[in-house]
PDB file of C-alpha atoms in Angstrom:
ATOM      1  CA  MET A   1       0.000   0.000   0.000  1.00 82.00           C
ATOM      2  CA  ASN A   2       1.381   3.401  -0.965  1.00 91.00           C
ATOM      3  CA  ILE A   3       1.081   6.664   0.967  1.00 95.00           C
ATOM      4  CA  PHE A   4      -1.623   8.060  -1.353  1.00 94.00           C
ATOM      5  CA  ARG A   5      -3.880   5.033  -0.830  1.00 94.00           C
ATOM      6  CA  LEU A   6      -3.387   5.158   2.939  1.00 95.00           C
ATOM      7  CA  ALA A   7      -4.004   8.917   3.045  1.00 96.00           C
ATOM      8  CA  GLY A   8      -7.123   8.448   0.917  1.00 95.00           C
ATOM      9  CA  ASP A   9      -8.476   5.756   3.237  1.00 96.00           C
ATOM     10  CA  MET A  10      -7.776   7.852   6.334  1.00 97.00           C
ATOM     11  CA  THR A  11      -9.395  10.918   4.754  1.00 97.00           C
ATOM     12  CA  HIS A  12     -12.466   8.867   3.857  1.00 97.00           C
ATOM     13  CA  LEU A  13     -12.590   7.513   7.399  1.00 96.00           C
ATOM     14  CA  ALA A  14     -12.217  11.027   8.808  1.00 97.00           C
ATOM     15  CA  SER A  15     -15.193  12.219   6.726  1.00 96.00           C
ATOM     16  CA  VAL A  16     -17.372   9.488   8.213  1.00 96.00           C
ATOM     17  CA  LEU A  17     -16.182  10.260  11.744  1.00 95.00           C
ATOM     18  CA  VAL A  18     -16.949  13.965  11.271  1.00 95.00           C
ATOM     19  CA  LEU A  19     -20.495  13.164  10.155  1.00 96.00           C
ATOM     20  CA  LEU A  20     -21.021  10.681  12.996  1.00 95.00           C
ATOM     21  CA  LEU A  21     -19.683  13.272  15.435  1.00 93.00           C
ATOM     22  CA  LYS A  22     -22.265  15.780  14.231  1.00 93.00           C
ATOM     23  CA  ILE A  23     -25.139  13.291  14.342  1.00 94.00           C
ATOM     24  CA  HIS A  24     -24.266  11.471  17.573  1.00 90.00           C
ATOM     25  CA  THR A  25     -22.918  14.363  19.662  1.00 90.00           C
ATOM     26  CA  ILE A  26     -24.959  17.349  18.477  1.00 91.00           C
ATOM     27  CA  LYS A  27     -28.004  15.194  17.666  1.00 93.00           C
ATOM     28  CA  SER A  28     -28.437  17.045  14.399  1.00 93.00           C
ATOM     29  CA  CYS A  29     -28.404  16.113  10.730  1.00 94.00           C
ATOM     30  CA  ALA A  30     -29.260  19.612   9.492  1.00 92.00           C
ATOM     31  CA  GLY A  31     -27.786  20.174   6.047  1.00 92.00           C
ATOM     32  CA  VAL A  32     -27.144  16.451   5.509  1.00 95.00           C
ATOM     33  CA  SER A  33     -28.913  14.644   2.657  1.00 96.00           C
ATOM     34  CA  LEU A  34     -30.510  11.367   3.691  1.00 97.00           C
ATOM     35  CA  ARG A  35     -30.775  10.495   0.020  1.00 97.00           C
ATOM     36  CA  THR A  36     -27.012  10.702  -0.451  1.00 97.00           C
ATOM     37  CA  GLN A  37     -26.500   8.588   2.675  1.00 97.00           C
ATOM     38  CA  GLU A  38     -28.900   5.947   1.363  1.00 97.00           C
ATOM     39  CA  LEU A  39     -26.982   5.830  -1.903  1.00 98.00           C
ATOM     40  CA  TYR A  40     -23.706   5.372  -0.008  1.00 97.00           C
ATOM     41  CA  ALA A  41     -25.248   2.520   1.978  1.00 97.00           C
ATOM     42  CA  ILE A  42     -26.137   0.827  -1.320  1.00 97.00           C
ATOM     43  CA  VAL A  43     -22.625   1.515  -2.655  1.00 97.00           C
ATOM     44  CA  PHE A  44     -20.916  -0.220   0.276  1.00 97.00           C
ATOM     45  CA  ALA A  45     -23.442  -3.059   0.489  1.00 97.00           C
ATOM     46  CA  THR A  46     -22.888  -3.981  -3.163  1.00 97.00           C
ATOM     47  CA  ARG A  47     -19.148  -3.321  -3.219  1.00 96.00           C
ATOM     48  CA  TYR A  48     -18.208  -5.326  -0.142  1.00 96.00           C
ATOM     49  CA  LEU A  49     -20.126  -8.546  -0.733  1.00 93.00           C
ATOM     50  CA  ASP A  50     -16.725 -10.132  -1.333  1.00 90.00           C
ATOM     51  CA  ILE A  51     -16.119  -9.899   2.409  1.00 91.00           C
ATOM     52  CA  PHE A  52     -17.885 -13.281   2.584  1.00 86.00           C
ATOM     53  CA  THR A  53     -15.886 -14.885  -0.231  1.00 87.00           C
ATOM     54  CA  SER A  54     -12.314 -13.592  -0.067  1.00 87.00           C
ATOM     55  CA  PHE A  55      -9.789 -12.341   2.474  1.00 89.00           C
ATOM     56  CA  VAL A  56      -7.200  -9.756   1.435  1.00 88.00           C
ATOM     57  CA  SER A  57      -5.878  -8.509   4.769  1.00 92.00           C
ATOM     58  CA  LEU A  58      -7.060  -7.619   8.266  1.00 94.00           C
ATOM     59  CA  TYR A  59      -6.802  -3.930   7.363  1.00 94.00           C
ATOM     60  CA  ASN A  60      -8.962  -4.433   4.280  1.00 92.00           C
ATOM     61  CA  THR A  61     -11.628  -6.379   6.191  1.00 94.00           C
ATOM     62  CA  VAL A  62     -11.772  -3.885   9.072  1.00 95.00           C
ATOM     63  CA  MET A  63     -12.133  -0.920   6.718  1.00 96.00           C
ATOM     64  CA  LYS A  64     -14.955  -2.659   4.839  1.00 96.00           C
ATOM     65  CA  LEU A  65     -16.806  -3.396   8.081  1.00 96.00           C
ATOM     66  CA  VAL A  66     -16.328   0.191   9.278  1.00 96.00           C
ATOM     67  CA  PHE A  67     -17.766   1.718   6.106  1.00 97.00           C
ATOM     68  CA  LEU A  68     -20.637  -0.764   6.000  1.00 96.00           C
ATOM     69  CA  GLY A  69     -21.544  -0.241   9.637  1.00 96.00           C
ATOM     70  CA  SER A  70     -21.177   3.533   9.590  1.00 96.00           C
ATOM     71  CA  SER A  71     -23.210   4.053   6.409  1.00 97.00           C
ATOM     72  CA  PHE A  72     -26.179   2.052   7.671  1.00 97.00           C
ATOM     73  CA  SER A  73     -25.979   3.586  11.154  1.00 96.00           C
ATOM     74  CA  ILE A  74     -26.105   7.099   9.653  1.00 97.00           C
ATOM     75  CA  VAL A  75     -29.218   6.166   7.656  1.00 97.00           C
ATOM     76  CA  TRP A  76     -30.790   4.677  10.788  1.00 97.00           C
ATOM     77  CA  TYR A  77     -30.054   7.788  12.851  1.00 96.00           C
ATOM     78  CA  MET A  78     -31.536  10.091  10.228  1.00 96.00           C
ATOM     79  CA  ARG A  79     -34.643   7.977   9.717  1.00 96.00           C
ATOM     80  CA  TYR A  80     -35.476   6.653  13.179  1.00 95.00           C
ATOM     81  CA  HIS A  81     -33.667   8.536  15.962  1.00 95.00           C
ATOM     82  CA  LYS A  82     -36.283  10.986  17.240  1.00 93.00           C
ATOM     83  CA  ALA A  83     -33.976  13.900  18.091  1.00 94.00           C
ATOM     84  CA  VAL A  84     -31.874  13.555  14.941  1.00 95.00           C
ATOM     85  CA  HIS A  85     -34.838  12.952  12.625  1.00 95.00           C
ATOM     86  CA  ARG A  86     -36.488  16.202  13.769  1.00 95.00           C
ATOM     87  CA  THR A  87     -33.549  18.161  12.341  1.00 94.00           C
ATOM     88  CA  TYR A  88     -33.740  16.509   8.900  1.00 95.00           C
ATOM     89  CA  ASP A  89     -34.795  18.941   6.167  1.00 92.00           C
ATOM     90  CA  ARG A  90     -37.192  16.695   4.281  1.00 92.00           C
ATOM     91  CA  GLU A  91     -38.770  19.537   2.315  1.00 93.00           C
ATOM     92  CA  GLN A  92     -35.452  20.598   0.754  1.00 93.00           C
ATOM     93  CA  ASP A  93     -33.934  17.125   0.314  1.00 95.00           C
ATOM     94  CA  THR A  94     -36.115  16.120  -2.627  1.00 93.00           C
ATOM     95  CA  PHE A  95     -33.597  14.945  -5.241  1.00 94.00           C
ATOM     96  CA  ARG A  96     -35.031  11.801  -6.868  1.00 93.00           C
ATOM     97  CA  HIS A  97     -32.046   9.681  -5.982  1.00 92.00           C
ATOM     98  CA  TRP A  98     -33.581   6.367  -6.995  1.00 92.00           C
ATOM     99  CA  PHE A  99     -33.454   7.600 -10.604  1.00 94.00           C
ATOM    100  CA  LEU A 100     -29.655   7.358 -10.308  1.00 96.00           C
ATOM    101  CA  VAL A 101     -29.717   3.694  -9.285  1.00 97.00           C
ATOM    102  CA  LEU A 102     -31.274   2.097 -12.376  1.00 96.00           C
ATOM    103  CA  PRO A 103     -29.033   3.836 -14.967  1.00 96.00           C
ATOM    104  CA  CYS A 104     -25.958   2.869 -12.932  1.00 97.00           C
ATOM    105  CA  LEU A 105     -27.132  -0.746 -12.787  1.00 97.00           C
ATOM    106  CA  VAL A 106     -27.831  -0.859 -16.528  1.00 97.00           C
ATOM    107  CA  LEU A 107     -24.429   0.697 -17.239  1.00 97.00           C
ATOM    108  CA  ALA A 108     -22.750  -1.904 -15.007  1.00 97.00           C
ATOM    109  CA  LEU A 109     -24.506  -4.698 -16.901  1.00 97.00           C
ATOM    110  CA  LEU A 110     -23.281  -3.261 -20.208  1.00 96.00           C
ATOM    111  CA  ILE A 111     -19.769  -2.072 -19.270  1.00 95.00           C
ATOM    112  CA  HIS A 112     -17.741  -4.186 -16.851  1.00 94.00           C
ATOM    113  CA  GLU A 113     -14.457  -6.059 -16.707  1.00 91.00           C
ATOM    114  CA  LYS A 114     -15.942  -9.516 -16.094  1.00 91.00           C
ATOM    115  CA  PHE A 115     -19.549 -10.638 -16.319  1.00 94.00           C
ATOM    116  CA  THR A 116     -19.932 -12.233 -12.906  1.00 94.00           C
ATOM    117  CA  PHE A 117     -22.409 -11.420 -10.139  1.00 94.00           C
ATOM    118  CA  LEU A 118     -19.870  -9.868  -7.768  1.00 94.00           C
ATOM    119  CA  GLU A 119     -18.004  -8.060 -10.545  1.00 95.00           C
ATOM    120  CA  VAL A 120     -21.162  -6.449 -11.940  1.00 97.00           C
ATOM    121  CA  LEU A 121     -22.239  -5.321  -8.464  1.00 97.00           C
ATOM    122  CA  TRP A 122     -18.743  -3.959  -7.781  1.00 96.00           C
ATOM    123  CA  THR A 123     -18.869  -2.012 -11.062  1.00 97.00           C
ATOM    124  CA  PHE A 124     -22.363  -0.776 -10.217  1.00 98.00           C
ATOM    125  CA  SER A 125     -21.031   0.533  -6.889  1.00 97.00           C
ATOM    126  CA  LEU A 126     -18.335   2.508  -8.730  1.00 97.00           C
ATOM    127  CA  TYR A 127     -20.858   4.160 -11.023  1.00 97.00           C
ATOM    128  CA  LEU A 128     -23.269   4.895  -8.171  1.00 98.00           C
ATOM    129  CA  GLU A 129     -20.561   6.310  -5.904  1.00 97.00           C
ATOM    130  CA  ALA A 130     -19.555   8.685  -8.691  1.00 96.00           C
ATOM    131  CA  VAL A 131     -22.961  10.414  -8.551  1.00 97.00           C
ATOM    132  CA  ALA A 132     -24.076   9.697  -4.973  1.00 97.00           C
ATOM    133  CA  ILE A 133     -22.993  13.156  -3.786  1.00 96.00           C
ATOM    134  CA  LEU A 134     -25.457  14.916  -6.135  1.00 96.00           C
ATOM    135  CA  PRO A 135     -28.431  15.006  -3.687  1.00 97.00           C
ATOM    136  CA  GLN A 136     -26.111  16.453  -1.023  1.00 95.00           C
ATOM    137  CA  LEU A 137     -24.783  19.192  -3.295  1.00 94.00           C
ATOM    138  CA  VAL A 138     -28.293  20.089  -4.465  1.00 93.00           C
ATOM    139  CA  LEU A 139     -29.487  20.300  -0.845  1.00 94.00           C
ATOM    140  CA  LEU A 140     -26.655  22.655   0.064  1.00 92.00           C
ATOM    141  CA  GLN A 141     -27.419  24.882  -2.925  1.00 90.00           C
ATOM    142  CA  ARG A 142     -31.063  25.080  -1.876  1.00 90.00           C
ATOM    143  CA  THR A 143     -30.523  25.780   1.812  1.00 86.00           C
ATOM    144  CA  ARG A 144     -27.289  27.803   1.429  1.00 75.00           C
ATOM    145  CA  ASN A 145     -26.771  27.143   5.137  1.00 69.00           C
ATOM    146  CA  ILE A 146     -23.612  25.060   5.551  1.00 84.00           C
ATOM    147  CA  ASP A 147     -22.313  24.552   9.071  1.00 87.00           C
ATOM    148  CA  ASN A 148     -18.649  23.816   9.718  1.00 88.00           C
ATOM    149  CA  LEU A 149     -19.017  20.064  10.297  1.00 89.00           C
ATOM    150  CA  THR A 150     -21.093  19.526   7.148  1.00 91.00           C
ATOM    151  CA  GLY A 151     -18.621  21.557   5.104  1.00 91.00           C
ATOM    152  CA  GLN A 152     -15.691  19.581   6.523  1.00 93.00           C
ATOM    153  CA  TYR A 153     -17.492  16.305   5.839  1.00 95.00           C
ATOM    154  CA  ILE A 154     -17.954  17.108   2.141  1.00 94.00           C
ATOM    155  CA  PHE A 155     -14.444  18.543   1.848  1.00 94.00           C
ATOM    156  CA  LEU A 156     -12.953  15.334   3.267  1.00 95.00           C
ATOM    157  CA  LEU A 157     -15.102  13.193   0.942  1.00 94.00           C
ATOM    158  CA  GLY A 158     -13.818  15.090  -2.069  1.00 93.00           C
ATOM    159  CA  GLY A 159     -10.276  14.986  -0.714  1.00 94.00           C
ATOM    160  CA  TYR A 160     -10.442  11.207  -0.355  1.00 95.00           C
ATOM    161  CA  ARG A 161     -11.269  10.804  -4.017  1.00 92.00           C
ATOM    162  CA  GLY A 162      -8.542  13.229  -5.059  1.00 93.00           C
ATOM    163  CA  LEU A 163      -5.968  11.234  -3.086  1.00 95.00           C
ATOM    164  CA  TYR A 164      -7.178   8.029  -4.727  1.00 95.00           C
ATOM    165  CA  ILE A 165      -6.522   9.560  -8.141  1.00 95.00           C
ATOM    166  CA  LEU A 166      -2.949  10.237  -7.009  1.00 95.00           C
ATOM    167  CA  ASN A 167      -2.803   6.617  -5.844  1.00 95.00           C
ATOM    168  CA  TRP A 168      -3.848   5.401  -9.301  1.00 94.00           C
ATOM    169  CA  ILE A 169      -1.271   7.620 -11.006  1.00 95.00           C
ATOM    170  CA  TYR A 170       1.448   6.329  -8.685  1.00 94.00           C
ATOM    171  CA  ARG A 171       0.475   2.703  -9.272  1.00 93.00           C
ATOM    172  CA  TYR A 172       0.295   3.232 -13.037  1.00 93.00           C
ATOM    173  CA  PHE A 173       3.969   4.252 -13.090  1.00 93.00           C
ATOM    174  CA  THR A 174       5.190   1.736 -10.501  1.00 93.00           C
ATOM    175  CA  GLU A 175       3.142  -1.410 -11.219  1.00 92.00           C
ATOM    176  CA  PRO A 176       3.160  -3.234 -14.562  1.00 89.00           C
ATOM    177  CA  HIS A 177      -0.185  -3.680 -16.307  1.00 87.00           C
ATOM    178  CA  PHE A 178      -2.055  -1.470 -13.821  1.00 90.00           C
ATOM    179  CA  VAL A 179      -4.894  -0.264 -16.039  1.00 89.00           C
ATOM    180  CA  HIS A 180      -8.479   0.049 -14.756  1.00 92.00           C
ATOM    181  CA  TRP A 181     -10.385   2.394 -17.045  1.00 93.00           C
ATOM    182  CA  ILE A 182     -13.781   1.925 -15.388  1.00 94.00           C
ATOM    183  CA  THR A 183     -12.429   2.802 -11.945  1.00 94.00           C
ATOM    184  CA  TRP A 184     -10.464   5.760 -13.292  1.00 94.00           C
ATOM    185  CA  ILE A 185     -13.309   7.311 -15.274  1.00 95.00           C
ATOM    186  CA  ALA A 186     -15.858   6.870 -12.469  1.00 95.00           C
ATOM    187  CA  GLY A 187     -13.385   8.375  -9.994  1.00 93.00           C
ATOM    188  CA  LEU A 188     -12.663  11.324 -12.277  1.00 94.00           C
ATOM    189  CA  VAL A 189     -16.391  12.053 -12.728  1.00 94.00           C
ATOM    190  CA  GLN A 190     -16.871  11.901  -8.971  1.00 94.00           C
ATOM    191  CA  THR A 191     -13.973  14.300  -8.360  1.00 93.00           C
ATOM    192  CA  LEU A 192     -15.231  16.790 -10.969  1.00 93.00           C
ATOM    193  CA  LEU A 193     -18.605  16.970  -9.199  1.00 93.00           C
ATOM    194  CA  TYR A 194     -16.800  18.396  -6.162  1.00 93.00           C
ATOM    195  CA  ALA A 195     -15.040  21.123  -8.164  1.00 90.00           C
ATOM    196  CA  ASP A 196     -17.666  23.813  -7.551  1.00 89.00           C
ATOM    197  CA  PHE A 197     -17.839  23.013  -3.839  1.00 90.00           C
ATOM    198  CA  PHE A 198     -14.042  23.129  -3.487  1.00 91.00           C
ATOM    199  CA  TYR A 199     -13.948  26.527  -5.196  1.00 90.00           C
ATOM    200  CA  TYR A 200     -16.384  28.102  -2.735  1.00 88.00           C
ATOM    201  CA  TYR A 201     -14.863  26.214   0.194  1.00 88.00           C
ATOM    202  CA  PHE A 202     -11.439  27.751  -0.461  1.00 89.00           C
ATOM    203  CA  LEU A 203     -12.992  31.161  -1.068  1.00 86.00           C
ATOM    204  CA  SER A 204     -14.692  31.030   2.329  1.00 85.00           C
ATOM    205  CA  TRP A 205     -11.451  29.901   3.977  1.00 85.00           C
ATOM    206  CA  LYS A 206      -9.415  32.591   2.226  1.00 84.00           C
ATOM    207  CA  ASN A 207     -11.850  35.396   3.071  1.00 82.00           C
ATOM    208  CA  ASN A 208     -12.688  33.994   6.524  1.00 81.00           C
ATOM    209  CA  LYS A 209     -16.403  33.960   5.704  1.00 81.00           C
ATOM    210  CA  LYS A 210     -19.190  31.457   6.181  1.00 81.00           C
ATOM    211  CA  LEU A 211     -19.366  28.868   3.419  1.00 82.00           C
ATOM    212  CA  GLN A 212     -22.279  29.355   1.035  1.00 78.00           C
ATOM    213  CA  LEU A 213     -22.992  27.836  -2.350  1.00 79.00           C
ATOM    214  CA  PRO A 214     -24.762  29.848  -5.060  1.00 78.00           C
ATOM    215  CA  ALA A 215     -28.439  28.997  -5.510  1.00 69.00           C
TER     216      ALA A 215
END
């Protein structure tokens, strides 16, 4: 494992911890899209089915369990915890996220590396993860009220994907035959979706102002 992969994993983990800190400690999910969290739960559930069929390393298994457990616990908190659920902005979080699922599944059935059950689901998870942040970004544009923890959560999510791109570049030049076009393209699309957020995030940091996205 290279430093970019490790940094990417730790940044991804930090994003989850920041969100759990907000939900569990403050008992608030204001500004957080339940629809994005449901998509992430689907992403991890379909990506990590191989946890029952193959063992790579203890680190790999622990990270899979952490992301599976955290994604479903966040959805549970937002849906069923009374104090947290009261802070959920249902009226603004209206992106029709299920319309993203079917196209991603069809694309995975058509474009994949191997036509096996686990491989198609893994490819589907890549496509879905690439667009899963869309409901969250739309919610933030509608509310324009981004607290520090929510802003840090999204910043860390985007940072994780950026570090993974560096990991792929490093592996391309250091490992023979390391070519994974599907992973690369899906990752690039996902990173580009964060571009607008990163721009306004750095502007707010530079000018020491509250983060707001244009409507």
